[in-house]
Short mmCIF file of C-alpha atoms and ligand atoms in Angstrom, two decimals:
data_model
loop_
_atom_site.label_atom_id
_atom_site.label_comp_id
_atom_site.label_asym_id
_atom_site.label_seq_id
_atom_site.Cartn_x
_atom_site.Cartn_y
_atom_site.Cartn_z
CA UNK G 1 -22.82 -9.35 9.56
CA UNK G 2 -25.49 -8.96 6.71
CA UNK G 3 -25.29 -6.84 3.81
CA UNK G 4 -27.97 -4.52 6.11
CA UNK G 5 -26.23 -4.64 9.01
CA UNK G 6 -23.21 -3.38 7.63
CA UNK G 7 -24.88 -0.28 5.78
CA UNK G 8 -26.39 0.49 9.22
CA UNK G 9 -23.07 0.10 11.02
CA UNK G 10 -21.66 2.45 8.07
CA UNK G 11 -24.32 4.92 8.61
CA UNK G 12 -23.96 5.17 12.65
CA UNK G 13 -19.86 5.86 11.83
CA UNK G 14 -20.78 8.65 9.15
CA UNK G 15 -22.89 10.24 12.24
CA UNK G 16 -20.31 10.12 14.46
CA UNK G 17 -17.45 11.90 12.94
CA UNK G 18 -14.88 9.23 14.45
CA UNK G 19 -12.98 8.92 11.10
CA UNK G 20 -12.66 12.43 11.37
CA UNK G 21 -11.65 13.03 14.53
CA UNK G 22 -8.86 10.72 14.18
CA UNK G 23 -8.00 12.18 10.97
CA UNK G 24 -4.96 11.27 9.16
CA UNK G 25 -1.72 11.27 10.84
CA UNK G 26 -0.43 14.23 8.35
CA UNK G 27 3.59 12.83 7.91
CA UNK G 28 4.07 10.44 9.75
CA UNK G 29 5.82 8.87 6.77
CA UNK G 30 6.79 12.32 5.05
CA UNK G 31 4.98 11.20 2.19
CA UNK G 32 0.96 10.03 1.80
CA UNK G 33 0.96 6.60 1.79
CA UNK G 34 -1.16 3.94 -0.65
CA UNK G 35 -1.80 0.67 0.33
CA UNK G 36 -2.57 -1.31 -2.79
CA UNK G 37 -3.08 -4.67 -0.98
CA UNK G 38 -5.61 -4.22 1.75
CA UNK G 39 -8.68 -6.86 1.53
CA UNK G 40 -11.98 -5.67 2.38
CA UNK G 41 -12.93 -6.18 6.27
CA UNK G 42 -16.43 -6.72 7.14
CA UNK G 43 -16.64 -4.22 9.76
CA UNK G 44 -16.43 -0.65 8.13
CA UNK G 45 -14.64 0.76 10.84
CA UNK G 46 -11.88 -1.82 11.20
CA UNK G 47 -11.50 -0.60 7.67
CA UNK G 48 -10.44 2.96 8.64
CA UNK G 49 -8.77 2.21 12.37
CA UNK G 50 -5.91 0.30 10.56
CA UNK G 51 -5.09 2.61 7.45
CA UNK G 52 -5.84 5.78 10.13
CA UNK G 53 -3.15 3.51 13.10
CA UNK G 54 -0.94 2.96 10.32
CA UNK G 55 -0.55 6.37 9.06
CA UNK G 56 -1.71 4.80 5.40
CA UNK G 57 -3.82 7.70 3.25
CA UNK G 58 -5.63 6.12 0.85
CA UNK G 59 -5.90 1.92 0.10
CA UNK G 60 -7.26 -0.26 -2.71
CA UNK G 61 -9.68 -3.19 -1.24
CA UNK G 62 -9.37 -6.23 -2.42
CA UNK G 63 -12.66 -7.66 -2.82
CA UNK G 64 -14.44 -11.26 -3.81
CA UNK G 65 -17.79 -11.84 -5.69
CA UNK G 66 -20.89 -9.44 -4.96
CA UNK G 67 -19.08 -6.75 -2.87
CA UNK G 68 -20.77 -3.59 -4.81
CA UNK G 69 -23.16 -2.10 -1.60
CA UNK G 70 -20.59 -2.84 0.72
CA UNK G 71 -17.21 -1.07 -1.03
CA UNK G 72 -19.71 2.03 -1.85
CA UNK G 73 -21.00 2.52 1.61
CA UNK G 74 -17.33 2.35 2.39
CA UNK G 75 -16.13 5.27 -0.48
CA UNK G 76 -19.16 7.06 0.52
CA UNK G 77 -18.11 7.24 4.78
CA UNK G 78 -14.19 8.20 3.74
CA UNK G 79 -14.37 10.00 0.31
CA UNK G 80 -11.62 9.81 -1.60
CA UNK G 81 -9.59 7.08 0.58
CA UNK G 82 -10.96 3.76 -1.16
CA UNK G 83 -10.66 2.48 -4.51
CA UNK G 84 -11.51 -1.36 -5.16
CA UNK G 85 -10.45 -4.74 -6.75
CA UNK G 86 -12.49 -7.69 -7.67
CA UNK G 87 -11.54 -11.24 -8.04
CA UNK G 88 -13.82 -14.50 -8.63
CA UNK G 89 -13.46 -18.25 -9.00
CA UNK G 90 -11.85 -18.48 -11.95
CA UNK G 91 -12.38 -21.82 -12.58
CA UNK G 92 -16.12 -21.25 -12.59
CA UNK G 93 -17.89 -20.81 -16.02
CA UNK G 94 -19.38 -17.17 -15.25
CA UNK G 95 -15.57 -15.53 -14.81
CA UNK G 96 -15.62 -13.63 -17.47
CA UNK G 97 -19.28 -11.98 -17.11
CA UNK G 98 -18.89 -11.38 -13.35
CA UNK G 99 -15.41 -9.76 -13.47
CA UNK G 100 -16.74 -7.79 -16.63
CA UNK G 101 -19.56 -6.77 -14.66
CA UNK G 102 -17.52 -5.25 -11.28
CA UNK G 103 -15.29 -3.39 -13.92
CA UNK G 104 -18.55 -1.78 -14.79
CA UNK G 105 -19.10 -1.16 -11.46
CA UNK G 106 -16.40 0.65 -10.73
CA UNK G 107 -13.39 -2.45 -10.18
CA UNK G 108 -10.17 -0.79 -11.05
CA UNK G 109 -8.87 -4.30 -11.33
CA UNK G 110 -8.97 -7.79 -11.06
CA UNK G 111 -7.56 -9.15 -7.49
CA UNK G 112 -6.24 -10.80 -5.73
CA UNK G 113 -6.38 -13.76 -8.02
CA UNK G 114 -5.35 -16.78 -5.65
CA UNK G 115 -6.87 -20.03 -6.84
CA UNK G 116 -5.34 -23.75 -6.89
CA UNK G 117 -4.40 -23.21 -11.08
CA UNK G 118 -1.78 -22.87 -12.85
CA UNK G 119 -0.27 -19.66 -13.79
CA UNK G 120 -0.16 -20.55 -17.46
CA UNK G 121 -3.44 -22.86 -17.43
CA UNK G 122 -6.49 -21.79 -19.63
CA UNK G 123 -8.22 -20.74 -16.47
CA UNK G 124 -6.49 -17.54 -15.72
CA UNK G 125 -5.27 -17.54 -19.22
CA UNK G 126 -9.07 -16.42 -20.96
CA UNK G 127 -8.34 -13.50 -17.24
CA UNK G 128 -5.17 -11.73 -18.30
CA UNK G 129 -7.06 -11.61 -22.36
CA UNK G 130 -10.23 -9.95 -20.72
CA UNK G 131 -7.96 -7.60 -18.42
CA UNK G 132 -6.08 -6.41 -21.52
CA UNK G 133 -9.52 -6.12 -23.43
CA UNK G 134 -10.69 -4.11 -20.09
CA UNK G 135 -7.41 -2.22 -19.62
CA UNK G 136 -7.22 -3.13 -15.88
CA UNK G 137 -4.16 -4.59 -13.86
CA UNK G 138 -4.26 -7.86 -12.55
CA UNK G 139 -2.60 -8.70 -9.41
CA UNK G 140 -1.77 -12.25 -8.70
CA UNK G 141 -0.77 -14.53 -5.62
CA UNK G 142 2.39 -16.86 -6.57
CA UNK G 143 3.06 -19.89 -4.13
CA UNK G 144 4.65 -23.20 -4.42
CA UNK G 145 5.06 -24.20 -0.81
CA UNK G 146 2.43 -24.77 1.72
CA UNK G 147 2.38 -23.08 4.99
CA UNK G 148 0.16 -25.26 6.23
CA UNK G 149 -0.47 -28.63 5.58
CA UNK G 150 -2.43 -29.61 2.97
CA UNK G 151 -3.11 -25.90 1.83
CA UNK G 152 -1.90 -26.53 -1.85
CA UNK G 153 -0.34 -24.42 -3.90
CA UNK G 154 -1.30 -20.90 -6.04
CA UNK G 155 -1.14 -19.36 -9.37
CA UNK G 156 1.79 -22.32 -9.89
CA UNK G 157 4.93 -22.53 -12.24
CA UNK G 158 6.15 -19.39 -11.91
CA UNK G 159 9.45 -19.94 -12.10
CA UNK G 160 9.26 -21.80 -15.40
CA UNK G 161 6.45 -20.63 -16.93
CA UNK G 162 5.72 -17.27 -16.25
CA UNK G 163 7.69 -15.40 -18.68
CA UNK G 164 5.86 -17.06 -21.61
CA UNK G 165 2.81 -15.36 -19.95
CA UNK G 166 4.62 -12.09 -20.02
CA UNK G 167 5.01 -12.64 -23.60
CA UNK G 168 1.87 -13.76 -24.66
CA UNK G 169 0.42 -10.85 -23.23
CA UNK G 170 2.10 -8.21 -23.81
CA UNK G 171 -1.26 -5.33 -23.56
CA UNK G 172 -1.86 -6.58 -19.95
CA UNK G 173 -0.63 -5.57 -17.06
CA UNK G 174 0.71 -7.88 -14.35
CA UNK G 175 1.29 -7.14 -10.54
CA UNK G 176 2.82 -10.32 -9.26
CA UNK G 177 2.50 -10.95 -5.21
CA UNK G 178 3.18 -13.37 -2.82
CA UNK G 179 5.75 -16.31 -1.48
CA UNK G 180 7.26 -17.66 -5.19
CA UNK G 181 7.16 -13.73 -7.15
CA UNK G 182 9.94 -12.39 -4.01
CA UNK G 183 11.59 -15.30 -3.58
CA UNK G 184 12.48 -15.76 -7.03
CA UNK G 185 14.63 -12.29 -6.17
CA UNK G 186 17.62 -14.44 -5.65
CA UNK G 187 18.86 -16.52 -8.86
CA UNK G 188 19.52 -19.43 -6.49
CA UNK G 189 15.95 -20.09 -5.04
CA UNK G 190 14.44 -23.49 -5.96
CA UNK G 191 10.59 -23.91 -4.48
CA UNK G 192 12.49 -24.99 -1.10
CA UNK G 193 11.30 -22.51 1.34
CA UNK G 194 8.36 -20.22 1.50
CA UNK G 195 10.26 -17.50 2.52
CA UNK G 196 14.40 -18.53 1.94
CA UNK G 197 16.76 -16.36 3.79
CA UNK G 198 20.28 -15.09 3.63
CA UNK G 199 22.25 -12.68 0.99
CA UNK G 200 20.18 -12.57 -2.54
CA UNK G 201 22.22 -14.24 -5.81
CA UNK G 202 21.83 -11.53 -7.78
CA UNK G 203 20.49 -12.40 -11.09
CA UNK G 204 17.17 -13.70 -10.00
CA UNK G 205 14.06 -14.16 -12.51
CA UNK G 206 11.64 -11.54 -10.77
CA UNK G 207 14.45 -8.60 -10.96
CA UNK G 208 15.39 -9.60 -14.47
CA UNK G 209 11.76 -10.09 -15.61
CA UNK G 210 10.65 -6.41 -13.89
CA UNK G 211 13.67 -4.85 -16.10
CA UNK G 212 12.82 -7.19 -19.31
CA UNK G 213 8.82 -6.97 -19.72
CA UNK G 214 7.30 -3.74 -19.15
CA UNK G 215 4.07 -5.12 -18.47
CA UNK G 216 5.17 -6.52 -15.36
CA UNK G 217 4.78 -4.80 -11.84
CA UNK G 218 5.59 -5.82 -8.18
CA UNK G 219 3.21 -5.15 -5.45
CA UNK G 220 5.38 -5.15 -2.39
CA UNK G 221 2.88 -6.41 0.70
CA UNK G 222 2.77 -8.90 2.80
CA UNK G 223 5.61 -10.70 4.81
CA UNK G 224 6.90 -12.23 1.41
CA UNK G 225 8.29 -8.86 0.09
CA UNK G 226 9.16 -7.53 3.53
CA UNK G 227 11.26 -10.63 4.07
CA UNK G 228 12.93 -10.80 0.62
CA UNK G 229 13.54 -7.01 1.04
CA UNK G 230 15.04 -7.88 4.27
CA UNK G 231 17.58 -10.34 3.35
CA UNK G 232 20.63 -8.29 2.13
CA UNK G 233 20.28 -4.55 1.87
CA UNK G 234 22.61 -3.45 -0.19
CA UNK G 235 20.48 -5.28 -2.66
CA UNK G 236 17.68 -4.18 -2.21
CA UNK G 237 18.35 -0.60 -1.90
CA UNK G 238 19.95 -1.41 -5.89
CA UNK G 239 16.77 -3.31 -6.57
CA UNK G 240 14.83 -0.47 -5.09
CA UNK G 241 16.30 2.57 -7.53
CA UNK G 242 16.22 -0.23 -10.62
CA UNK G 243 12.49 -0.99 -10.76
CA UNK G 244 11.36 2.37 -8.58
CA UNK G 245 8.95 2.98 -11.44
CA UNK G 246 7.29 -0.37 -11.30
CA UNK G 247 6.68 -1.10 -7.64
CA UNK G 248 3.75 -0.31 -5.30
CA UNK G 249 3.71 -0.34 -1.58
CA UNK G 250 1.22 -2.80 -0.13
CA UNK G 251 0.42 -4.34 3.06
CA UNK G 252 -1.60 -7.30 3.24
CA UNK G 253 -1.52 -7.23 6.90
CA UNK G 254 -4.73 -8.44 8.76
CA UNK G 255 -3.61 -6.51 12.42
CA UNK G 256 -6.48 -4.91 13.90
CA UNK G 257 -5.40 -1.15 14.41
CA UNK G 258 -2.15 -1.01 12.46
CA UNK G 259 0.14 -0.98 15.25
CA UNK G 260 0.04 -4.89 15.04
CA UNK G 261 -2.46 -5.27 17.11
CA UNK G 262 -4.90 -8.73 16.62
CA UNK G 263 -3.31 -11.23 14.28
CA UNK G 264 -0.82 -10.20 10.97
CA UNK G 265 -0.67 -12.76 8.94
CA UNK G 266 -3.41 -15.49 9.52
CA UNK G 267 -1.24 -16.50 12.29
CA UNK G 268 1.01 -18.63 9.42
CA UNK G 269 3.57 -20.16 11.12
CA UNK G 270 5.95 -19.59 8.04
CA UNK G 271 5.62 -16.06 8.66
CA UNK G 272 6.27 -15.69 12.63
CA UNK G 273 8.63 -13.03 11.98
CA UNK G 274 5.54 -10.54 11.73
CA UNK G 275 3.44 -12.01 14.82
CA UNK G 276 2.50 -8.95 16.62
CA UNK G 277 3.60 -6.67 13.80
CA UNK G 278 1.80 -4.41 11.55
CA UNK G 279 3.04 -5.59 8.44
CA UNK G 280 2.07 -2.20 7.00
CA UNK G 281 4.41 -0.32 9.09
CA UNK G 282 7.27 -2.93 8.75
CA UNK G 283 7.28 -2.21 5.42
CA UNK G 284 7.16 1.31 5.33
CA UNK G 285 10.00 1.60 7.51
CA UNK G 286 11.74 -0.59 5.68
CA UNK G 287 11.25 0.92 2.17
CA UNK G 288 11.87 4.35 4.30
CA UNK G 289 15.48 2.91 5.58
CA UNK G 290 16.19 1.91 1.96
CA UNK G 291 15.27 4.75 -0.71
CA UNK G 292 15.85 8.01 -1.19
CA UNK G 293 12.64 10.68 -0.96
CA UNK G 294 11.97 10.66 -4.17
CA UNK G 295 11.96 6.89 -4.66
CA UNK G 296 10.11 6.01 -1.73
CA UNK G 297 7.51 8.75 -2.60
CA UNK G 298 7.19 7.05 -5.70
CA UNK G 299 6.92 3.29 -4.72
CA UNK G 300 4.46 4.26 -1.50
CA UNK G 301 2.14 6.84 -3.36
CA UNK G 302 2.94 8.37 -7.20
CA UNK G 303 3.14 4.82 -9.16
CA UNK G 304 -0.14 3.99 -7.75
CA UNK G 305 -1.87 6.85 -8.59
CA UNK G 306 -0.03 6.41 -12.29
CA UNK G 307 -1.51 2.73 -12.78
CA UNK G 308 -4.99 3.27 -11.63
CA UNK G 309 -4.73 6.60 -13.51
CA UNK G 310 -6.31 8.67 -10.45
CA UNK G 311 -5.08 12.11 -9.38
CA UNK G 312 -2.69 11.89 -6.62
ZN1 LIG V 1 -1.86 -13.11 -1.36
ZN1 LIG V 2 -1.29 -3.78 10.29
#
């Protein structure tokens, strides 16, 4: 669909009140629910069928290169439900000025960064200087094993190098995502599965890191978080009320109408746990099962609201 074709589409759904007719499921979860990981679909619709199937209130898009007309079509058909991330090739010369530039334009932060570079390499380091010069989060995707072949690996090192980031930067602020930031839960995990299983060591570098380095936050989407959370629950209901300040629900999921409908997941075999899932409402229940009110409030809607400094 072209950039004209989608205003057009948006239009046609602002006529017909279909957004509003569905409305919002009012408590489903017994708390409004922010998704802070939900990338920008093409379609506007498909947009608003999964956070309205999901029972999700408000989500942040995560958006690459010249996305402007598109995300304010979007705010403009559900006022109030959309605010927006940008990322770019950060290997390319123009980083800086583009990113600089969506900021202007309204970018509330800089994601999801997912590019074949190191974590600690000059290419997302001159990134985490400009979001601190900015002041906007940056949310990153962590991976050292394929789930493919051949896909390569993400935002790499981690493990080992990762903390010196959180050092060296101490004005901005990190979300860490993905594969290597859950796994690295449990003290004992060693790059040898995507998505390890079993009862968490406790001690692991992304809990002590969350507690050590305020700038650091964990955005809790995708089937990496829901499968980490889902190891060993009396862990995670500890982790849970430890970091409850510093954690944001997410989803990540890619279902259609966010009752797992379509595909979750790009259909990654590492992550058949979730086929025919909404990862959305996996985690929710999840988080739901594990928290008390207060936390869970906090985690799926009030820290949020805090970081992008928006009224809740
Ligand atoms: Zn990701
Ligand atoms: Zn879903």
């Amino acid at each position: 669909m072209n950039r004209r074709e989608f205003l057009e589409t948006v239009a046609a759904a602002a006529v017909v009140p279909a957004f509003a007719r569905q409305g919002v499921p009012a408590n489903e979860w017994e708390s409004p629910v922010f998704d802070l990981h939900f990338h920008l679909r093409p379609q506007p619709t498909s947009n608003l069928a999964h956070l309205d199937g999901a029972g999700v209130t408000k989500a942040n898009l995560l958006t690459r290169g010249a996305v402007l007309e598109q995300v304010t079509a979007l705010q403009a058909a559900a006022p109030g439900r959309f605010t927006w991330f940008n990322s770019y090739d950060v290997t390319k010369p123009d980083a800086e000025q583009v990113l600089t530039r969506a900021v202007k334009d309204g970018a509330q932060g800089f994601g999801e960064m997912k590019f074949h570079v190191a974590a600690d390499g000059p290419e997302l380091r001159r990134i985490y200087a400009l979001a601190a010069d900015l002041r906007v989060p940056i949310l990153i995707h962590f991976q050292e094993v394929d789930h493919v072949a051949n896909e390569g690996t993400w935002s790499t090192g981690f493990a080992k190098t990762f903390e010196s980031v959180l050092k060296a930067y101490p004005k901005t602020t990190f979300i860490g995502h993905a594969d290597a930031f859950w796994a690295n839960v449990s003290a004992d995990y060693r790059n040898e599965a995507a998505y390890p299983t079993g009862p968490i060591k406790r001690g692991g570098l992304t809990d002590k890191w969350l507690g050590d380095h305020p700038n650091l936050f964990g955005d809790m989407s995708a089937n990496s978080c829901n499968n980490a959370m889902s190891r060993d629950l009396e862990f995670t209901a500890e982790f849970l009320k430890r970091h409850q300040d510093k954690l944001f629900f997410g989803s990540d999921c890619g279902c259609s109408d966010g009752h797992g409908g379509g595909v979750s997941q790009n259909n990654n075999p590492a992550a058949a746990r979730m086929t025919g899932k909404c990862v959305a409402r996996e985690t929710l229940s999840l988080l739901k099962r594990s928290a008390s009110r207060d936390i869970f409030h906090k985690v799926v809607w009030g820290n949020a609201h805090k970081l992008l400094q928006i009224p809740a």
